[in-house]
CSV table of C-alpha atoms and ligand atoms in Angstrom, one decimal:
chain,number,residue,atom,x,y,z
A,1079,MET,CA,6.6,-20.9,5.9
A,1080,THR,CA,9.7,-20.4,3.0
A,1081,ASP,CA,9.8,-22.8,0.2
A,1082,PRO,CA,13.7,-23.6,-0.4
A,1083,ASP,CA,12.8,-23.9,-3.7
A,1084,ARG,CA,12.0,-20.1,-4.6
A,1085,PRO,CA,13.0,-16.9,-2.7
A,1086,PRO,CA,10.9,-16.2,0.2
A,1087,ARG,CA,8.6,-13.1,0.1
A,1088,PHE,CA,8.1,-10.2,2.1
A,1089,THR,CA,9.4,-11.2,5.3
A,1090,ARG,CA,11.1,-8.4,6.0
A,1091,LEU,CA,8.4,-5.8,5.9
A,1092,VAL,CA,5.6,-5.0,8.4
A,1093,PHE,CA,3.8,-2.9,5.9
A,1094,HIS,CA,3.6,-3.3,1.8
A,1095,GLY,CA,4.3,0.2,1.5
A,1096,PRO,CA,6.6,3.2,3.1
A,1097,LEU,CA,5.3,3.2,6.4
A,1098,SER,CA,7.0,3.7,9.7
A,1099,GLU,CA,5.9,2.4,12.9
A,1100,ALA,CA,5.6,6.2,14.1
A,1101,ARG,CA,3.2,7.3,11.6
A,1102,ALA,CA,1.4,4.3,11.3
A,1103,ASP,CA,0.6,5.1,15.4
A,1104,ARG,CA,-0.2,8.4,14.8
A,1105,ILE,CA,-2.5,7.2,11.7
A,1106,VAL,CA,-4.3,4.0,14.0
A,1107,ARG,CA,-5.3,6.9,16.8
A,1108,ARG,CA,-6.3,9.2,14.2
A,1109,LEU,CA,-8.6,6.9,12.7
A,1110,VAL,CA,-10.3,5.6,15.6
A,1111,ARG,CA,-11.4,8.8,17.1
A,1112,THR,CA,-14.6,8.6,15.1
A,1113,GLY,CA,-15.4,5.3,17.0
A,1114,PRO,CA,-15.8,3.4,13.4
A,1115,ALA,CA,-17.5,0.3,13.9
A,1116,THR,CA,-17.1,-1.2,10.2
A,1117,VAL,CA,-13.6,-1.2,8.4
A,1118,LEU,CA,-13.1,-2.0,4.4
A,1119,ASP,CA,-9.7,-2.2,3.6
A,1120,ILE,CA,-9.6,-1.9,-0.5
A,1121,GLY,CA,-6.3,-4.1,-1.8
A,1122,CYS,CA,-5.5,-4.6,1.8
A,1123,GLY,CA,-2.6,-7.3,1.3
A,1124,TRP,CA,-1.8,-8.6,4.5
A,1125,GLY,CA,-3.9,-6.4,6.1
A,1126,GLU,CA,-1.5,-5.1,9.1
A,1127,LEU,CA,-2.7,-1.8,9.1
A,1128,THR,CA,-6.5,-2.9,9.4
A,1129,LEU,CA,-5.4,-5.3,12.1
A,1130,ARG,CA,-4.1,-2.4,14.0
A,1131,VAL,CA,-6.7,-0.7,13.9
A,1132,LEU,CA,-9.3,-3.4,15.3
A,1133,GLU,CA,-7.0,-3.6,18.3
A,1134,ALA,CA,-7.3,0.3,18.8
A,1135,ALA,CA,-11.0,-0.1,18.1
A,1136,PRO,CA,-12.2,-3.0,20.0
A,1137,GLY,CA,-15.8,-3.0,19.1
A,1138,ALA,CA,-14.9,-3.1,15.1
A,1139,THR,CA,-15.3,-5.6,12.4
A,1140,ALA,CA,-13.0,-5.4,9.3
A,1141,VAL,CA,-13.1,-6.6,5.8
A,1142,GLY,CA,-10.3,-6.9,3.5
A,1143,LEU,CA,-10.2,-7.2,-0.1
A,1144,ASP,CA,-7.3,-8.4,-2.4
A,1145,LEU,CA,-6.7,-10.6,-5.0
A,1146,ASP,CA,-3.4,-12.2,-3.2
A,1147,ALA,CA,-4.1,-15.4,-2.0
A,1148,GLU,CA,-0.5,-15.9,0.1
A,1149,ASP,CA,-1.0,-11.9,1.6
A,1150,LEU,CA,-4.5,-12.9,2.8
A,1151,GLU,CA,-3.1,-16.1,4.3
A,1152,ARG,CA,-0.7,-14.1,5.9
A,1153,GLY,CA,-3.3,-11.6,7.1
A,1154,ARG,CA,-5.5,-14.4,8.2
A,1155,ARG,CA,-2.8,-15.9,10.4
A,1156,GLY,CA,-1.5,-12.7,12.1
A,1157,ALA,CA,-5.4,-12.0,13.0
A,1158,GLU,CA,-5.7,-15.7,14.4
A,1159,ALA,CA,-2.0,-14.9,16.6
A,1160,ARG,CA,-3.3,-11.5,18.0
A,1161,GLY,CA,-7.1,-13.1,18.9
A,1162,LEU,CA,-8.5,-10.9,16.1
A,1163,ALA,CA,-9.5,-13.9,13.6
A,1164,GLY,CA,-13.8,-13.3,14.7
A,1165,ARG,CA,-13.5,-9.9,13.7
A,1166,VAL,CA,-12.0,-9.8,10.1
A,1167,GLU,CA,-12.5,-11.2,6.9
A,1168,PHE,CA,-9.9,-11.5,4.6
A,1169,VAL,CA,-11.5,-12.2,1.2
A,1170,ARG,CA,-10.2,-12.9,-2.3
A,1171,ALA,CA,-11.8,-11.0,-5.1
A,1172,SER,CA,-11.2,-7.8,-6.5
A,1173,ALA,CA,-12.1,-4.4,-5.2
A,1174,ALA,CA,-13.1,-2.6,-8.6
A,1175,GLU,CA,-16.3,-5.5,-8.9
A,1176,ALA,CA,-16.8,-7.0,-4.8
A,1177,ALA,CA,-19.9,-5.3,-3.8
A,1178,ARG,CA,-19.0,-4.4,-0.2
A,1179,GLY,CA,-19.5,-1.3,2.2
A,1180,PRO,CA,-20.8,1.7,3.3
A,1181,ALA,CA,-18.3,1.3,6.1
A,1182,ASP,CA,-17.2,3.5,8.8
A,1183,LEU,CA,-13.5,3.4,7.9
A,1184,VAL,CA,-12.1,3.0,4.3
A,1185,LEU,CA,-8.6,2.3,3.7
A,1186,CYS,CA,-7.2,2.4,0.2
A,1187,VAL,CA,-3.5,2.2,0.6
A,1188,GLY,CA,-1.4,2.0,-2.5
A,1189,SER,CA,-4.1,0.1,-4.1
A,1190,GLY,CA,-6.3,3.2,-6.1
A,1191,HIS,CA,-5.4,1.5,-9.3
A,1192,ALA,CA,-7.4,-1.8,-7.5
A,1193,LEU,CA,-10.3,0.0,-7.1
A,1194,ALA,CA,-10.1,2.9,-10.2
A,1195,SER,CA,-10.7,1.3,-13.9
A,1196,GLY,CA,-9.7,4.4,-15.4
A,1197,GLU,CA,-6.0,4.5,-16.7
A,1198,PRO,CA,-3.8,7.0,-15.5
A,1199,PRO,CA,-3.9,10.2,-15.1
A,1200,GLY,CA,-7.4,9.4,-13.9
A,1201,HIS,CA,-6.4,7.0,-11.8
A,1202,ALA,CA,-6.8,8.8,-8.4
A,1203,ALA,CA,-10.1,10.5,-9.7
A,1204,GLY,CA,-11.8,7.3,-10.2
A,1205,ALA,CA,-10.4,5.8,-7.0
A,1206,LEU,CA,-11.7,8.6,-5.0
A,1207,SER,CA,-15.4,8.8,-6.3
A,1208,LYS,CA,-15.7,5.2,-5.9
A,1209,LEU,CA,-14.3,5.8,-2.4
A,1210,ARG,CA,-16.5,8.8,-1.6
A,1211,ARG,CA,-19.7,6.5,-2.1
A,1212,LEU,CA,-17.9,3.6,0.0
A,1213,VAL,CA,-17.6,5.9,2.9
A,1214,SER,CA,-20.5,5.9,5.8
A,1215,PRO,CA,-21.6,9.8,6.5
A,1216,GLY,CA,-19.3,10.7,9.6
A,1217,GLY,CA,-16.8,8.0,8.7
A,1218,ARG,CA,-13.3,8.7,7.5
A,1219,VAL,CA,-11.2,7.3,4.4
A,1220,LEU,CA,-7.5,7.0,4.4
A,1221,PHE,CA,-5.9,7.3,1.3
A,1222,GLY,CA,-2.1,5.9,0.6
A,1223,GLU,CA,-1.3,7.4,-3.2
A,1224,GLY,CA,1.4,8.1,-5.3
A,1225,PHE,CA,2.3,11.9,-6.2
A,1226,TRP,CA,5.7,13.3,-7.9
A,1227,GLN,CA,7.6,15.2,-5.6
A,1228,ARG,CA,8.8,17.1,-8.8
A,1229,ALA,CA,8.4,16.5,-12.3
A,1230,PRO,CA,10.4,13.3,-13.6
A,1231,THR,CA,12.7,13.4,-16.9
A,1232,THR,CA,12.0,11.5,-19.7
A,1233,ALA,CA,15.4,9.6,-18.8
A,1234,GLU,CA,13.9,8.9,-15.3
A,1235,LEU,CA,10.8,7.6,-16.7
A,1236,ALA,CA,12.7,5.4,-18.6
A,1237,ARG,CA,15.1,3.3,-15.6
A,1238,MET,CA,11.2,3.5,-13.9
A,1239,TRP,CA,8.4,0.9,-14.5
A,1240,PRO,CA,7.8,-0.1,-17.9
A,1241,GLY,CA,5.4,2.8,-20.0
A,1242,ALA,CA,6.2,5.0,-16.9
A,1243,SER,CA,5.0,8.6,-17.5
A,1244,ALA,CA,4.7,11.8,-16.2
A,1245,ASP,CA,0.9,12.0,-16.2
A,1246,ASP,CA,0.7,8.4,-14.0
A,1247,HIS,CA,1.0,10.4,-10.9
A,1248,PRO,CA,-0.2,14.2,-10.0
A,1249,ASP,CA,1.7,16.5,-7.5
A,1250,LEU,CA,0.6,16.4,-3.8
A,1251,ALA,CA,-1.5,19.7,-4.3
A,1252,GLY,CA,-3.5,18.3,-7.4
A,1253,LEU,CA,-3.9,15.1,-5.5
A,1254,VAL,CA,-5.5,16.9,-2.7
A,1255,ASP,CA,-7.6,19.2,-5.1
A,1256,THR,CA,-8.7,15.9,-6.5
A,1257,ALA,CA,-9.8,14.3,-3.4
A,1258,VAL,CA,-11.6,17.6,-2.7
A,1259,ALA,CA,-13.3,17.4,-5.8
A,1260,ALA,CA,-14.5,14.0,-5.2
A,1261,GLY,CA,-16.6,15.3,-1.8
A,1262,PHE,CA,-13.8,15.4,0.7
A,1263,ARG,CA,-12.2,17.6,3.3
A,1264,PRO,CA,-8.7,16.3,3.8
A,1265,GLU,CA,-8.4,16.2,7.8
A,1266,TRP,CA,-4.7,15.3,7.8
A,1267,ILE,CA,-2.1,15.1,5.0
A,1268,GLU,CA,1.6,13.4,5.4
A,1269,THR,CA,4.0,12.1,3.1
A,1270,ALA,CA,6.8,9.1,3.6
A,1271,ASN,CA,10.0,10.9,4.2
A,1272,GLU,CA,13.4,9.3,2.8
A,1273,ASP,CA,13.7,6.9,5.7
A,1274,GLU,CA,10.5,5.3,5.1
A,1275,TRP,CA,11.5,4.9,1.7
A,1276,GLU,CA,14.8,3.5,1.9
A,1277,GLU,CA,13.1,0.8,4.8
A,1278,PHE,CA,10.2,0.0,2.8
A,1279,GLU,CA,12.7,-0.5,-0.5
A,1280,SER,CA,15.5,-2.4,1.1
A,1281,GLY,CA,12.8,-4.5,3.1
A,1282,TYR,CA,11.0,-5.4,-0.6
A,1283,LEU,CA,14.3,-6.8,-2.0
A,1284,ALA,CA,16.2,-7.9,1.3
A,1285,ASP,CA,14.7,-11.5,1.0
A,1286,VAL,CA,15.2,-11.7,-2.9
A,1287,GLU,CA,19.1,-10.7,-2.3
A,1288,GLU,CA,19.8,-12.9,0.1
A,1289,TRP,CA,18.1,-16.1,-1.4
A,1290,LEU,CA,20.5,-14.8,-4.5
A,1291,ALA,CA,23.4,-15.0,-2.8
A,1292,VAL,CA,23.1,-18.1,-1.8
A,1293,HIS,CA,21.3,-19.5,-5.1
A,1294,PRO,CA,23.5,-18.4,-7.5
A,1295,ASP,CA,22.8,-21.5,-10.0
A,1296,HIS,CA,19.6,-21.9,-9.1
A,1297,PRO,CA,17.2,-22.8,-12.3
A,1298,LEU,CA,15.2,-19.3,-11.0
A,1299,ALA,CA,18.2,-17.7,-10.2
A,1300,ALA,CA,18.4,-15.6,-14.0
A,1301,GLU,CA,15.1,-14.5,-14.2
A,1302,THR,CA,15.0,-13.5,-10.5
A,1303,ARG,CA,18.2,-11.1,-10.6
A,1304,GLU,CA,16.9,-9.8,-13.4
A,1305,ARG,CA,13.6,-8.5,-11.8
A,1306,ALA,CA,15.7,-7.3,-8.4
A,1307,ASP,CA,18.3,-5.5,-10.2
A,1308,ARG,CA,15.1,-4.1,-12.5
A,1309,HIS,CA,13.4,-3.1,-9.4
A,1310,ARG,CA,16.6,-1.6,-7.7
A,1311,ALA,CA,17.2,0.5,-10.7
A,1312,ALA,CA,13.5,2.0,-10.8
A,1313,TRP,CA,13.1,2.5,-7.3
A,1314,LEU,CA,17.0,4.3,-7.0
A,1315,THR,CA,15.3,6.5,-9.9
A,1316,TYR,CA,12.5,7.0,-8.4
A,1317,ARG,CA,13.7,8.2,-4.9
A,1318,GLY,CA,13.2,11.4,-4.0
A,1319,VAL,CA,11.0,11.9,-7.4
A,1320,LEU,CA,8.1,9.8,-6.8
A,1321,GLY,CA,6.0,10.4,-2.8
A,1322,MET,CA,3.6,8.7,-1.0
A,1323,ALA,CA,1.2,10.7,0.1
A,1324,TYR,CA,-1.2,9.6,3.2
A,1325,LEU,CA,-4.7,11.6,3.5
A,1326,THR,CA,-7.0,11.3,6.2
A,1327,LEU,CA,-10.4,12.4,4.5
A,1328,ILE,CA,-13.7,13.3,5.8
A,1329,PRO,CA,-16.7,13.0,3.6
A,1330,THR,CA,-18.6,16.1,2.9
A,1331,PRO,CA,-22.2,16.0,2.4
B,45,SAM,C1,1.0,-1.9,-3.0
B,45,SAM,S1,0.5,-2.9,-1.8
B,45,SAM,C2,-0.7,-2.5,-0.9
B,45,SAM,C3,-1.2,-3.2,0.4
B,45,SAM,C4,-1.8,-2.8,1.7
B,45,SAM,N1,-2.7,-1.7,1.5
B,45,SAM,C5,-0.7,-2.0,2.6
B,45,SAM,O1,-0.6,-1.0,2.7
B,45,SAM,O2,0.1,-2.9,3.0
B,45,SAM,C6,-1.3,-3.3,-3.3
B,45,SAM,C7,-2.2,-4.4,-3.1
B,45,SAM,O3,-3.3,-4.2,-3.9
B,45,SAM,C8,-3.7,-5.5,-4.5
B,45,SAM,N2,-4.4,-5.4,-5.4
B,45,SAM,C9,-4.1,-4.8,-6.8
B,45,SAM,N3,-5.4,-5.1,-8.0
B,45,SAM,C10,-5.9,-5.6,-6.8
B,45,SAM,C11,-7.7,-5.1,-7.4
B,45,SAM,N4,-8.0,-5.3,-8.6
B,45,SAM,N5,-8.4,-5.4,-6.2
B,45,SAM,C12,-8.0,-6.1,-5.2
B,45,SAM,N6,-6.8,-5.7,-4.7
B,45,SAM,C13,-5.9,-5.5,-5.7
B,45,SAM,C14,-2.1,-6.4,-4.2
B,45,SAM,O4,-2.9,-7.5,-4.6
B,45,SAM,C15,-1.7,-5.6,-3.0
B,45,SAM,O5,-2.0,-6.5,-2.4
């Protein structure tokens, strides 16, 4: 449902991150190989990946945790429309505080910060050590996390998010080493490609840009335009510099 008084939100996104349909299909097939009965999605947003896992693992049930009421409601509507409402609970709760798990499959995609209380550069390590405790023996974790494809320059950092620092992320090897140190073996290591980033970032802004084009004098237009311009400048700067890794992780005893 759209409210004409404010820009629509994320209607052009299937996933809240740089993830193609093809990669999502491959990930879901891999994650259900072990026959998960329980799924926990940390920082689930509208939980598209979890809904696809439930479709591919008919006996499984899931819990998604997020703070965003609107995204959770979108998740519930999606579950209802796909006949999954009885098998998934979308819960408004902070992932750092909610006592949930363990689960056979734990998803934490673009949400490591939701789990870790530590500031960068330790947040991936903090999130991974919590994920290690949340996954059942023999289960799987899907960890979607940022990494630097190359070291950002000072000028680039100044155009990214407020307070952006080279310490915000490790490189890919450092991220995988952190997962291993937290008690995992990497079953699969893959990273979003440029098309996935462009599809995501363009889709992220497209609703707002359309709205701005037809509501240039709306009372919210100036701040909305400023936010969109800042986001575009940031992503066109981190394009090719910031990566997104999808790690399928096996807990070690
Ligand atoms: C980039 S989105 C990813 C959403 C989803 N995992 C996906 O891939 O589509 C990050 C999500 O983390 C959620 N989040 C941030 N802090 C959180 C917290 N403390 N507890 C639960 N969720 C949180 C945000 O509301 C947002 O939905």
